[in-house]
CSV table of C-alpha atoms in Angstrom, one decimal:
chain,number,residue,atom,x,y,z
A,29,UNK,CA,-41.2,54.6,2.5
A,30,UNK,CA,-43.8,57.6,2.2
A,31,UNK,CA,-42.9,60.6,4.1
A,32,UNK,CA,-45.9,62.8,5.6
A,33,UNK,CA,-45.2,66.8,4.9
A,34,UNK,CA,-45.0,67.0,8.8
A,35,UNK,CA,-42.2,64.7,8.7
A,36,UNK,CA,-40.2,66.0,5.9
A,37,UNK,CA,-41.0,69.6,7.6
A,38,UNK,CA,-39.4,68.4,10.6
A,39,UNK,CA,-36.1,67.6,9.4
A,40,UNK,CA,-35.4,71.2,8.5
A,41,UNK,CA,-34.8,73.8,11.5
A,42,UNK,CA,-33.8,77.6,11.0
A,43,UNK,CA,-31.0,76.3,11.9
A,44,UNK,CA,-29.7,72.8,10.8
A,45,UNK,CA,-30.9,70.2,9.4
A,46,UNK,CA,-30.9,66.6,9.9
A,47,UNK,CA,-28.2,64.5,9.2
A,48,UNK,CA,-31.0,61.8,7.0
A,49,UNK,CA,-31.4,64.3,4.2
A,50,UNK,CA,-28.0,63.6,3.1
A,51,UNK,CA,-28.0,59.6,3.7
A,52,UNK,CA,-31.4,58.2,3.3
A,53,UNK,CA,-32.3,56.6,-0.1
A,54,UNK,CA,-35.9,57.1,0.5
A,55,UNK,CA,-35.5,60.8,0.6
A,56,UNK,CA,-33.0,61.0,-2.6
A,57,UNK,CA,-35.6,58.5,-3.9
A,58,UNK,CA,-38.5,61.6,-3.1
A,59,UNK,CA,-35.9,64.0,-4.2
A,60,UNK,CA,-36.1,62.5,-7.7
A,61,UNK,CA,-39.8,63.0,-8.0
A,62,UNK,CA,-40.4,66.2,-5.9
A,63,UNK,CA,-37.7,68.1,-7.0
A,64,UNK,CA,-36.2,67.0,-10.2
A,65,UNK,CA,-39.6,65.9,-11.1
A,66,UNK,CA,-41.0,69.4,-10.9
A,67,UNK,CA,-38.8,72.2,-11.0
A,68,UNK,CA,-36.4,73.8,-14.1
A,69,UNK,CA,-33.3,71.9,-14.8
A,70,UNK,CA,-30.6,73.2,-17.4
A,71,UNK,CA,-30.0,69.8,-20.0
A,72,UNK,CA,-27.2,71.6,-21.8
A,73,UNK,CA,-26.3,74.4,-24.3
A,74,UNK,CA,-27.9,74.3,-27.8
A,75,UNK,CA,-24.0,74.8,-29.3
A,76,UNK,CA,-24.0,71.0,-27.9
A,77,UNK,CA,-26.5,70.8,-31.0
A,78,UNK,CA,-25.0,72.7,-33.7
A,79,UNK,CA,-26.6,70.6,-36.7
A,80,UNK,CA,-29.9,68.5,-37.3
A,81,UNK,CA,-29.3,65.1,-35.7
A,82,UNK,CA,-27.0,66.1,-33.0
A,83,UNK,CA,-27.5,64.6,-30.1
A,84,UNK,CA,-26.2,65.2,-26.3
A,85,UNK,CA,-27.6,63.0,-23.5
A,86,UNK,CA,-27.3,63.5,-19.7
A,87,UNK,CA,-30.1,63.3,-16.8
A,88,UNK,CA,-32.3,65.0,-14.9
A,89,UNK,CA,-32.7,63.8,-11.8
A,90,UNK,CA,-32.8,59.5,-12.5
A,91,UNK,CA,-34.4,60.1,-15.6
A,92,UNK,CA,-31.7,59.8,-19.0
A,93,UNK,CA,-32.8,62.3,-21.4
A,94,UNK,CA,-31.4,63.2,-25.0
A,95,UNK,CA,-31.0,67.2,-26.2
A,96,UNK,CA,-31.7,66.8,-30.0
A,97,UNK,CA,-31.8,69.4,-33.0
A,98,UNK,CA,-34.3,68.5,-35.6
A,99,UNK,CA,-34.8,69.3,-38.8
A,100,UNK,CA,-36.5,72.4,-38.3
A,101,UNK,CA,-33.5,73.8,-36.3
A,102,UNK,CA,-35.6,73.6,-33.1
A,103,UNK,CA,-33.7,72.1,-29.7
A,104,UNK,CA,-36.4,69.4,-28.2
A,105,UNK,CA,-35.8,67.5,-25.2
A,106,UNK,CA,-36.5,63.8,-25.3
A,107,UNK,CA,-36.5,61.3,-22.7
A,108,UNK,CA,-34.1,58.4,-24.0
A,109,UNK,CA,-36.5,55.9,-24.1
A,110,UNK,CA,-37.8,53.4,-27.2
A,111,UNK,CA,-41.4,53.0,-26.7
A,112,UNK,CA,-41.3,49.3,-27.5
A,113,UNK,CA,-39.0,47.3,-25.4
A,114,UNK,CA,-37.9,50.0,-23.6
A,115,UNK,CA,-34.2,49.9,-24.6
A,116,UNK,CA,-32.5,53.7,-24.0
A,117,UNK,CA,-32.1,54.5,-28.0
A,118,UNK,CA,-29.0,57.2,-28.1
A,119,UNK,CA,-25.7,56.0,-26.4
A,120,UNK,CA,-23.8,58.0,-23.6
A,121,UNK,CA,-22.0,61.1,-25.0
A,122,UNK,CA,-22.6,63.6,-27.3
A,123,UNK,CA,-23.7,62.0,-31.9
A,124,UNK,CA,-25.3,62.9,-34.8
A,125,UNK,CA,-28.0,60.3,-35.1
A,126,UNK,CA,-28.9,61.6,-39.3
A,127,UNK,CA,-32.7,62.0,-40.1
A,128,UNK,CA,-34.0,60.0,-37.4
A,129,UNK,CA,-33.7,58.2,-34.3
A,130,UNK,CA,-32.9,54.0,-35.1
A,131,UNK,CA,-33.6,51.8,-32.0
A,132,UNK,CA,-30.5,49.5,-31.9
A,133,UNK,CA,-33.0,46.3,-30.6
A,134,UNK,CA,-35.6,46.3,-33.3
A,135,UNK,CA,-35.3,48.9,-35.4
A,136,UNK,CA,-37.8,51.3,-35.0
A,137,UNK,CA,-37.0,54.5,-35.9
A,138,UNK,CA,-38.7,58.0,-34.9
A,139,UNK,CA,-38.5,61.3,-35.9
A,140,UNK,CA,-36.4,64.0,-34.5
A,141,UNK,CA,-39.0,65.2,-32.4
A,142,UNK,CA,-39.4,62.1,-31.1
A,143,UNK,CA,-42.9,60.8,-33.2
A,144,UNK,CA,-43.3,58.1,-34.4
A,145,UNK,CA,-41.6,57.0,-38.0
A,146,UNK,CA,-41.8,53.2,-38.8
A,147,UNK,CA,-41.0,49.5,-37.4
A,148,UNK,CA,-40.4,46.9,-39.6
A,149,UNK,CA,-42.7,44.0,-40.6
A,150,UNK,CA,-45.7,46.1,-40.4
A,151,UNK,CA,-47.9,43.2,-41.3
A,152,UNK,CA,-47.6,41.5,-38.0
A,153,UNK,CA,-49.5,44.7,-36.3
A,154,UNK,CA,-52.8,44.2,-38.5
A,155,UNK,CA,-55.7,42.9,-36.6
A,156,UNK,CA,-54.0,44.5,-33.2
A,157,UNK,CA,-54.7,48.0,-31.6
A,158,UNK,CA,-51.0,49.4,-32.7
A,159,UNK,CA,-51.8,53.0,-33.3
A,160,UNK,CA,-48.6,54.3,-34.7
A,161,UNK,CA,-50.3,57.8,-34.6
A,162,UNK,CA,-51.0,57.0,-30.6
A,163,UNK,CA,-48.4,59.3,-28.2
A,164,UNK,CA,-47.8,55.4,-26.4
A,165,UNK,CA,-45.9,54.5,-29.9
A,166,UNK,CA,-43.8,57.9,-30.3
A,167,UNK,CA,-40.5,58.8,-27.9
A,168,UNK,CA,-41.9,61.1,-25.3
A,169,UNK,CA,-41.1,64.3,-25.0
A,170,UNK,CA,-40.6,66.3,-21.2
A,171,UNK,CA,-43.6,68.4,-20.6
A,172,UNK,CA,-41.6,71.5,-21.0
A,173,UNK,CA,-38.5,72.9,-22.3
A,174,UNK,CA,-37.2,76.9,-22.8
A,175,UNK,CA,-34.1,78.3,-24.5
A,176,UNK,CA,-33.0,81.2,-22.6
A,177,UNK,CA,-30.3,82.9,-24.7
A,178,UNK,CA,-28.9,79.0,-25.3
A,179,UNK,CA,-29.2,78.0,-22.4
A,180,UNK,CA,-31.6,75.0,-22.9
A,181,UNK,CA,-33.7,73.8,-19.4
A,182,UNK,CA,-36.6,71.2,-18.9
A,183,UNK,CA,-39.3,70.9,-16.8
A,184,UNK,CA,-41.0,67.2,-16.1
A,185,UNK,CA,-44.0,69.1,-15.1
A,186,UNK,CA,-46.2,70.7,-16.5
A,187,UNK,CA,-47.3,72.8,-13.7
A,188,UNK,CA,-45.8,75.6,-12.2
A,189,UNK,CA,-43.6,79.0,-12.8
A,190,UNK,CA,-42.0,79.5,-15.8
A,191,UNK,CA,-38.2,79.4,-16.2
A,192,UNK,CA,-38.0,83.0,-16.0
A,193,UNK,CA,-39.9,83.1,-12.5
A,194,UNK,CA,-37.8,80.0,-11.5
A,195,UNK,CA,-35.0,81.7,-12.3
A,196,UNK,CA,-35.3,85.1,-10.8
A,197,UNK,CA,-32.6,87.1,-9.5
A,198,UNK,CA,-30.4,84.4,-11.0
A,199,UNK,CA,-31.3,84.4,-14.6
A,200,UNK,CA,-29.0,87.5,-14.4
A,201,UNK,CA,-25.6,85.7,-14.4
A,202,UNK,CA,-26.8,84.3,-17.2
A,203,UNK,CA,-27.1,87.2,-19.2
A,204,UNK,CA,-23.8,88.4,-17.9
A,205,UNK,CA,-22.0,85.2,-19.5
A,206,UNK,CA,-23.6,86.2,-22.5
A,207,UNK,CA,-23.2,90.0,-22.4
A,208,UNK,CA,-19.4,89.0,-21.6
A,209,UNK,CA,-19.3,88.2,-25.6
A,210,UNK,CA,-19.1,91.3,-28.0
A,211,UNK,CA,-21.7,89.6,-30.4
A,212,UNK,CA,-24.0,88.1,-27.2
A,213,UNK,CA,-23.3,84.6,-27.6
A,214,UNK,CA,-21.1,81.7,-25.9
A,215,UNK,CA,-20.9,78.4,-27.1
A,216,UNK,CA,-19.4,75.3,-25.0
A,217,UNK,CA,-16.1,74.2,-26.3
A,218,UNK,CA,-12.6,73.0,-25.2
A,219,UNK,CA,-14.3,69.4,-23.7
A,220,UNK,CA,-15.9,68.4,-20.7
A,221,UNK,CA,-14.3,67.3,-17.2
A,222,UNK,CA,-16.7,64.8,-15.6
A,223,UNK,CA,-15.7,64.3,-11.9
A,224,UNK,CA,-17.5,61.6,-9.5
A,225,UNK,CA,-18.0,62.5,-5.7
A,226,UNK,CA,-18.9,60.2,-3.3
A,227,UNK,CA,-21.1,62.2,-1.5
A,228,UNK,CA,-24.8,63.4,-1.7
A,229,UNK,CA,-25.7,66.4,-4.5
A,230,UNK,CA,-26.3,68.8,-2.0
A,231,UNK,CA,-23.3,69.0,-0.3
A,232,UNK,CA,-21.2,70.4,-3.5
A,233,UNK,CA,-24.4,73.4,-3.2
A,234,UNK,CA,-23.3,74.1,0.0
A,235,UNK,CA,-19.9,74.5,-0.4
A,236,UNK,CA,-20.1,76.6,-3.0
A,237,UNK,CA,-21.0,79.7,-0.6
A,238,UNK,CA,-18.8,77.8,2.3
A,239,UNK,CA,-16.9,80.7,2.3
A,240,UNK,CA,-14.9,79.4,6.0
A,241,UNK,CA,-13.9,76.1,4.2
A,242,UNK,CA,-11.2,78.1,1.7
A,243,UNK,CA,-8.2,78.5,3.6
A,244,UNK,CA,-8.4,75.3,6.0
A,245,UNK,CA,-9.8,73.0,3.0
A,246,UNK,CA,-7.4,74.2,0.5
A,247,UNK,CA,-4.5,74.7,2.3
A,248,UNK,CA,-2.1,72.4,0.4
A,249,UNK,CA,-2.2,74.3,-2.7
A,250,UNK,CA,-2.3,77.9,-1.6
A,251,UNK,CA,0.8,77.1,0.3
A,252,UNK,CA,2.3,75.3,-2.1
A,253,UNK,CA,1.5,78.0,-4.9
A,254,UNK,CA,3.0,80.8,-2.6
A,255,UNK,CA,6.3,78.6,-1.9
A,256,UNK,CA,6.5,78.5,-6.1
A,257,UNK,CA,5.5,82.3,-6.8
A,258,UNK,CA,8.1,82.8,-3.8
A,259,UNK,CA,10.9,80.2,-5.6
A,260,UNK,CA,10.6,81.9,-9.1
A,261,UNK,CA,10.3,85.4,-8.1
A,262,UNK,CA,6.6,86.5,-9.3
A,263,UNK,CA,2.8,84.9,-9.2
A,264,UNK,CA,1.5,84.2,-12.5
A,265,UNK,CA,-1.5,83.6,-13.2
A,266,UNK,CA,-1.8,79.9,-12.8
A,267,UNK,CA,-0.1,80.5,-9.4
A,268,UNK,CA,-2.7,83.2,-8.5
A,269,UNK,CA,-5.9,81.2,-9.2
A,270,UNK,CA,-4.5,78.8,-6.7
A,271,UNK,CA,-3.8,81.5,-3.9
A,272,UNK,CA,-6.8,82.9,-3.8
A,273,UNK,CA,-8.5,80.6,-1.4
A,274,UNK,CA,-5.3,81.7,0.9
A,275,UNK,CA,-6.8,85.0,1.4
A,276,UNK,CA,-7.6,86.3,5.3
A,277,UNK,CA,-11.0,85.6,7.2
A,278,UNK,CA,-11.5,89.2,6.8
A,279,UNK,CA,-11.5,88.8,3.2
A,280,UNK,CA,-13.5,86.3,3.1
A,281,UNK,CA,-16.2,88.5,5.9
A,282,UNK,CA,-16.5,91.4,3.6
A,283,UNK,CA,-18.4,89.8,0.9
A,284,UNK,CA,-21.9,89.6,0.1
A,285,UNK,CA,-23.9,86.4,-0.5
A,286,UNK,CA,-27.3,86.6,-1.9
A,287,UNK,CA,-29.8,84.6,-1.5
A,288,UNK,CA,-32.8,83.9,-3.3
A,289,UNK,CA,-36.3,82.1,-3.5
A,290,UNK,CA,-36.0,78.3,-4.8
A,291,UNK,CA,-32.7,77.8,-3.4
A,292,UNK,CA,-30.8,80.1,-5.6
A,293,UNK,CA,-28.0,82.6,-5.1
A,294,UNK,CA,-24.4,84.2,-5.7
A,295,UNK,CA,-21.3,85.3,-4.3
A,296,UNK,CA,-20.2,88.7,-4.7
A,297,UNK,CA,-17.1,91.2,-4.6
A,298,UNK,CA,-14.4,88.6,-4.7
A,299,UNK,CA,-12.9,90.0,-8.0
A,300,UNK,CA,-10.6,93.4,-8.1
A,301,UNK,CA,-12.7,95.7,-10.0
A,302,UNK,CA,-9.7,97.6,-11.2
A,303,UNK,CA,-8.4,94.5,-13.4
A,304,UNK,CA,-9.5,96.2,-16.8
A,305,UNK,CA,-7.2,98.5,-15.9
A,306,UNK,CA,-4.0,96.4,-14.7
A,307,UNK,CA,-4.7,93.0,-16.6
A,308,UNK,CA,-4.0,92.7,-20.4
A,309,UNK,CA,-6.5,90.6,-21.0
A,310,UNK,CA,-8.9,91.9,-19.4
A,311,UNK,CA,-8.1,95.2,-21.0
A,312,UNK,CA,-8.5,94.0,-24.3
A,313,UNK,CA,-11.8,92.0,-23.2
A,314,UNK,CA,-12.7,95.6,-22.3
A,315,UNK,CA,-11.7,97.3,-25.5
A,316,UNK,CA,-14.3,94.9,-27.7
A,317,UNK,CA,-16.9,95.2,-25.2
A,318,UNK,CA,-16.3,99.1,-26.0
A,319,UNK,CA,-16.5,98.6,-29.4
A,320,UNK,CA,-20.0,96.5,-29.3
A,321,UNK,CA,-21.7,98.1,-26.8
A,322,UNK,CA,-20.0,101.9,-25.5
A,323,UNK,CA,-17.8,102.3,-22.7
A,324,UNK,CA,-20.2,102.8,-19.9
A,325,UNK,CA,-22.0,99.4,-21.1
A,326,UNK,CA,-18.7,97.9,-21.1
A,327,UNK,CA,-17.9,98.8,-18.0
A,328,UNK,CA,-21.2,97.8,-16.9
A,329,UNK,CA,-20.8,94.3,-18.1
A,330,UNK,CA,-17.2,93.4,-16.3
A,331,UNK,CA,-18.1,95.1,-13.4
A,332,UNK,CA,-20.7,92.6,-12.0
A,333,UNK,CA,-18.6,91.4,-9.5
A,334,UNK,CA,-20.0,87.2,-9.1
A,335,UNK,CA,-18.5,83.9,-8.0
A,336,UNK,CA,-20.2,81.0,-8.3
A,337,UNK,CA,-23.7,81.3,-9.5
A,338,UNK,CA,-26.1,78.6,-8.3
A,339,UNK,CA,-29.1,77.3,-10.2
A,340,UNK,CA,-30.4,75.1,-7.5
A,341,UNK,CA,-31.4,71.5,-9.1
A,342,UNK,CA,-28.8,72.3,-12.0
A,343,UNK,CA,-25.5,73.7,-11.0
A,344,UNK,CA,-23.8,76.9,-10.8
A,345,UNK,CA,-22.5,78.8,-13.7
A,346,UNK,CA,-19.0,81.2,-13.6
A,347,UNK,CA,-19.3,84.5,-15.2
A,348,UNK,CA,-15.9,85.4,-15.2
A,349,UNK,CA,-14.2,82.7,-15.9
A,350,UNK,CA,-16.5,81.5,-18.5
A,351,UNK,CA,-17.9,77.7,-16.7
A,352,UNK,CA,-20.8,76.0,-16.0
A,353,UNK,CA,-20.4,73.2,-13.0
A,354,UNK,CA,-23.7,70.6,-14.0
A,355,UNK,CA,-24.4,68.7,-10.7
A,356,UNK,CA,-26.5,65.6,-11.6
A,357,UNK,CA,-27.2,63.4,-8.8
A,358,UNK,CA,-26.4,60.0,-9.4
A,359,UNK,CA,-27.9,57.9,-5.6
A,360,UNK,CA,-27.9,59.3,-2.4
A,361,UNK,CA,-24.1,58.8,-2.1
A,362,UNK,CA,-22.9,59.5,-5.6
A,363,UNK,CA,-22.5,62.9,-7.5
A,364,UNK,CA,-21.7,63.3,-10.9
A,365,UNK,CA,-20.2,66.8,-11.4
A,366,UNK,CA,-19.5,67.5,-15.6
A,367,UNK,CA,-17.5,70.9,-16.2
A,368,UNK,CA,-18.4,73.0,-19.3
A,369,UNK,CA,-16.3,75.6,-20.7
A,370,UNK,CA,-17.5,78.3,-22.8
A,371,UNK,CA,-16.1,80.6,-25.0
A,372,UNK,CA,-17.0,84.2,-25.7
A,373,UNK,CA,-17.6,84.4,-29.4
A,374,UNK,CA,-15.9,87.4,-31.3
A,375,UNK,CA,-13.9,87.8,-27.8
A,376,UNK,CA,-10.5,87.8,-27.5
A,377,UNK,CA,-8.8,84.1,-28.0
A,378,UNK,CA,-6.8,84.8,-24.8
A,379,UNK,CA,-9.9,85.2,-22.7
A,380,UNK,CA,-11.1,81.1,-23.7
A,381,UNK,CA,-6.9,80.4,-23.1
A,382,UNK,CA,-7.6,81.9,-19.6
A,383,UNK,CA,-10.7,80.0,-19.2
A,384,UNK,CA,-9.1,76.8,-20.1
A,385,UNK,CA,-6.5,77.6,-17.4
A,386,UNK,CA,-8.8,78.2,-14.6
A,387,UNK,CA,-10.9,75.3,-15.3
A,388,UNK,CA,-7.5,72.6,-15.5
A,389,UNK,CA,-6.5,74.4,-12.2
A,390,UNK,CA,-9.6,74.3,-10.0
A,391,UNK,CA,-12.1,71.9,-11.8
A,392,UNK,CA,-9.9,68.9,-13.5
A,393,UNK,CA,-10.0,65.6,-11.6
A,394,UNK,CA,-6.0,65.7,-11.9
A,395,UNK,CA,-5.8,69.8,-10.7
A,396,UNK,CA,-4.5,70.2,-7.2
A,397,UNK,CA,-7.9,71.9,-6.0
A,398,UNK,CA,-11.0,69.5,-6.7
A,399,UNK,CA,-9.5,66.4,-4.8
A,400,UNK,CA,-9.3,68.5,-1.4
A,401,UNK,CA,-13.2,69.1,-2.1
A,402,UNK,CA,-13.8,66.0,-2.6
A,403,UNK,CA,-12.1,64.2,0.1
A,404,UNK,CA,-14.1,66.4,2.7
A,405,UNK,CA,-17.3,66.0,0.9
A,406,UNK,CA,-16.7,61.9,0.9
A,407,UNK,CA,-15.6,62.5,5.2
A,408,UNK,CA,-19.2,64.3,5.4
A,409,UNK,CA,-20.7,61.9,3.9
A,410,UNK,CA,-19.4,58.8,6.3
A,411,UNK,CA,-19.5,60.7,9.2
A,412,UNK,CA,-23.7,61.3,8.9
A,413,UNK,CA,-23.8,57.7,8.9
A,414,UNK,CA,-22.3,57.2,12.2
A,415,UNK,CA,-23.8,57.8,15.8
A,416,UNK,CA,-22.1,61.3,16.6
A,417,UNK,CA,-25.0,63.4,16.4
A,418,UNK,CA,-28.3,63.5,14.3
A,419,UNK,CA,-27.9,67.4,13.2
A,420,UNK,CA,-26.0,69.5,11.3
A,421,UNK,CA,-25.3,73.0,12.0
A,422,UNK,CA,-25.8,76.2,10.1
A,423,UNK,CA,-26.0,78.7,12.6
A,424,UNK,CA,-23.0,81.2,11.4
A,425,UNK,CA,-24.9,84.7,11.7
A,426,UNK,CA,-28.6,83.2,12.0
A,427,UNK,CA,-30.8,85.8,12.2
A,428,UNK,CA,-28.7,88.7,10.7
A,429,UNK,CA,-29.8,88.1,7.4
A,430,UNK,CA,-31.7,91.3,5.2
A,431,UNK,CA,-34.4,91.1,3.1
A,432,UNK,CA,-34.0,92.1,-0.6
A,433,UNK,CA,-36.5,91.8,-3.7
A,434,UNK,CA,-36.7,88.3,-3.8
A,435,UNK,CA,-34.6,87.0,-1.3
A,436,UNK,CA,-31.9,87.5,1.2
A,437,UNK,CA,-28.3,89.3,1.8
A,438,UNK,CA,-25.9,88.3,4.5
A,439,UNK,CA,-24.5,91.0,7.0
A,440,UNK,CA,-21.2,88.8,6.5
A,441,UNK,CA,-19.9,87.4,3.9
A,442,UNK,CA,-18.9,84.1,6.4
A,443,UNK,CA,-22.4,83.2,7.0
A,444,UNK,CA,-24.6,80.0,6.1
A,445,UNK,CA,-27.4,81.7,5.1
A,446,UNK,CA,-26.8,80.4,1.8
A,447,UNK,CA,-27.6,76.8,3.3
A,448,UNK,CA,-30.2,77.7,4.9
A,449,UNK,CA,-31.9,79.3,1.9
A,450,UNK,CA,-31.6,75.8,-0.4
A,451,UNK,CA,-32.8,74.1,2.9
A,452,UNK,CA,-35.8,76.4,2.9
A,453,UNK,CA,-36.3,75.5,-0.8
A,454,UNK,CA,-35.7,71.5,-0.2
A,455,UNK,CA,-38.4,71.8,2.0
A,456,UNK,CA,-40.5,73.4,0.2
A,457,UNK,CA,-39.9,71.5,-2.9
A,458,UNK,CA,-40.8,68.0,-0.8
A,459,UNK,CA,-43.8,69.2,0.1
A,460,UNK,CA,-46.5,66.7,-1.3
A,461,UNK,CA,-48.1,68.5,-4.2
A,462,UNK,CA,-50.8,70.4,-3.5
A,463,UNK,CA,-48.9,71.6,-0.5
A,464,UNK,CA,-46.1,72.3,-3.0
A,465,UNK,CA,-48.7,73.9,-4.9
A,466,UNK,CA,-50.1,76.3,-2.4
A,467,UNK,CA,-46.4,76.7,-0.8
A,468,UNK,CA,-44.9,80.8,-0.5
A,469,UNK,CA,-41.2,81.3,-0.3
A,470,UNK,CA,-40.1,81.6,3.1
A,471,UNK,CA,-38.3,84.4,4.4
A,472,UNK,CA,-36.5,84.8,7.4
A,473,UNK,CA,-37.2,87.7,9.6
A,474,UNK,CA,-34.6,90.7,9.5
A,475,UNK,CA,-32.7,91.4,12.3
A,476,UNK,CA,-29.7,94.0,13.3
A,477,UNK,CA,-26.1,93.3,12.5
């Protein structure tokens, strides 16, 4: 079903939104080609493709797309398709495919940049219009790709910002991962955690800034970490990952979420600045960071304070504790959510130890964190599709919000203006395109506290 831009603008108040854009397959249908169609989404990290012929596959929006190094060392993105039967040519996961690409059904094989190579029997394409040289005959390529230090995104279109410009205020977290390496770099290691939610893609964005949710959501394990920390006599680490979503409202109030144009943002102030100074290995992450880049650079680096990065169309990367959460919507019901850990090269090994912890402990499908975030997201999901209401709410501090370069701060650190700011950007992404085309970011006004 088409959908008029007054219609899709209607389902989006200052306020709330309706209950559709979470449960109609004819929006997540439009989602695919307004959103993931057209805007910057991260495919993976080029460490996924240390040598020629590696491959890693994955999706962007509902199209399956292969990450490939090629001969030249150059990361291309490809869409997984062979031009003559259609038949998806790299398998699920992460290979090294050799010199070229082999369909499995007939054989033709293509380059690592996706042209055209050879298919077999050439003698039966004489007298046709085959054009091996034609673009129809070759694996196509996405309109655009960029490598920001490693981080490799795509583009189906080939209109629009750049990734930097996309980006924005955001494209800092990503340096900050990096900068968190004495030599600059990270590279994905340790595995992947793939978790499937039965719920719509938005929803996880959302509850990454639900800073209310914490303490009621999570309640089982804070509780049951203090009743541990309380049985042996001290919290340890693992213990004190767990606690934190225990901490007060007040807490919670006294942080500051930014917002930013195209649906992006952060969390930040939720870490104790003064852990260099009381943590060993932080310390010692601190003392190589001294050593590459000067103390007050050092300092510098650990002390941006973020939780929970979000790249809106991608996922949300984790400074601190070195992750990268890839949200990949599946249908309008289904979510897959794949985990990556990164390690800081020339770092201390403890720091990728401590990463590995915090990932088993709050990401894993078996940790005891994750399943209380996805058995609310699943409730949300049902309960849109019954007759209770028609909207959902986001009013916490509406109209409080201050205006920064490029987006949005809250007055409190409970507020949904992070919602409302991806809402803002749905809409605007949905537009039809030359709407989209002619759209400026919308601002709320400022208000008092």
């Amino acid at each position: 079903m088409s959908r008029s831009d007054e219609q899709i603008a209607a389902l989006v108040r200052g306020d709330s939104v309706h209950k559709s854009v979470y449960t109609d397959p004819d929006l997540f249908a439009l989602e695919m080609q307004r959103i993931y169609g057209r805007v910057w989404i991260y495919v993976g990290h080029e460490s996924q493709v240390p040598n020629p012929g590696d491959t890693h596959t994955t999706r962007i929006g509902d199209q399956d797309v292969v990450m490939v190094r090629a001969a030249d060392k150059q990361v291309h993105v490809l869409y997984n398709r062979c031009p003559h039967k259609g038949a998806k040519l790299v398998a699920e996961g992460d290979h090294n495919v050799g010199k070229f690409f082999r369909c499995p059904y007939h054989a033709w094989t293509f380059k690592l940049d996706g042209q055209h190579l050879a298919a077999p029997m050439k003698l039966g394409f004489e007298g046709t219009c085959f054009d091996p040289k034609h673009p129809d005959f070759s694996m196509r390529q996405l309109a655009r790709v960029e490598n920001y230090r490693g981080f490799v995104f795509a583009n189906q279109s080939a209109e629009g910002p750049g990734l930097k410009d996309f980006l924005g205020g955001v494209i800092s977290s990503i340096d900050n991962l990096c900068d968190r390496s004495p030599s600059g770099e990270v590279e994905v290691a340790g595995g992947v955690f793939r978790v499937l939610q039965p719920s719509n893609w938005k929803v996880f964005y959302e509850n990454l800034h639900d800073t209310m949710h914490a303490r009621v959501t999570h309640e089982s394990s804070f509780m049951a970490a203090r009743d541990e920390a309380k049985a042996i006599g001290n919290m340890p680490l693992e213990l004190h990952i767990m606690d934190g979503n225990g901490e007060p409202y007040e807490f919670w109030e006294k942080l500051d979420l930014c917002a930013y144009d195209n649906g992006h943002g952060y969390m930040e102030g939720i870490f104790d600045p003064g852990a260099a100074d009381k943590d060993p290995v932080t310390r010692s992450h601190f003392e190589s960071l001294k050593q590459a880049y000067g103390e007050e650079r050092a300092r510098e680096i650990l002390g941006m304070n973020r939780h929970n990065t979000i790249i809106y169309g991608s996922g949300s990367p984790h400074t601190v504790f070195q992750q990268f959460r890839v949200i990949r919507p599946i249908s309008v019901d289904r979510t897959l959510v794949e985990i990556q850990v990164f390690r800081l090269k020339d770092a201390p090994p403890a720091l990728f130890k401590r990463a590995l912890v915090y990932a088993n402990l709050i990401n894993s499908p078996s940790s005891n964190v994750m399943p209380d975030d996805i058995e609310v997201y699943g409730r949300c999901q049902d309960g849109n599709l019954n007759h209770g209401g028609d909207w959902v709410s986001m009013h916490r501090y509406h109209g409080t919000d201050r205006e920064m370069t490029g987006g949005m701060v809250s007055t409190n650190g409970t507020s949904e203006l992070p919602m409302r700011n991806q809402f803002k950007a749905w809409k605007q992404f949905m537009m039809s395109e030359s709407a989209f085309a002619q759209a400026e970011p919308a601002k709320e006004p400022a208000h008092a506290a």
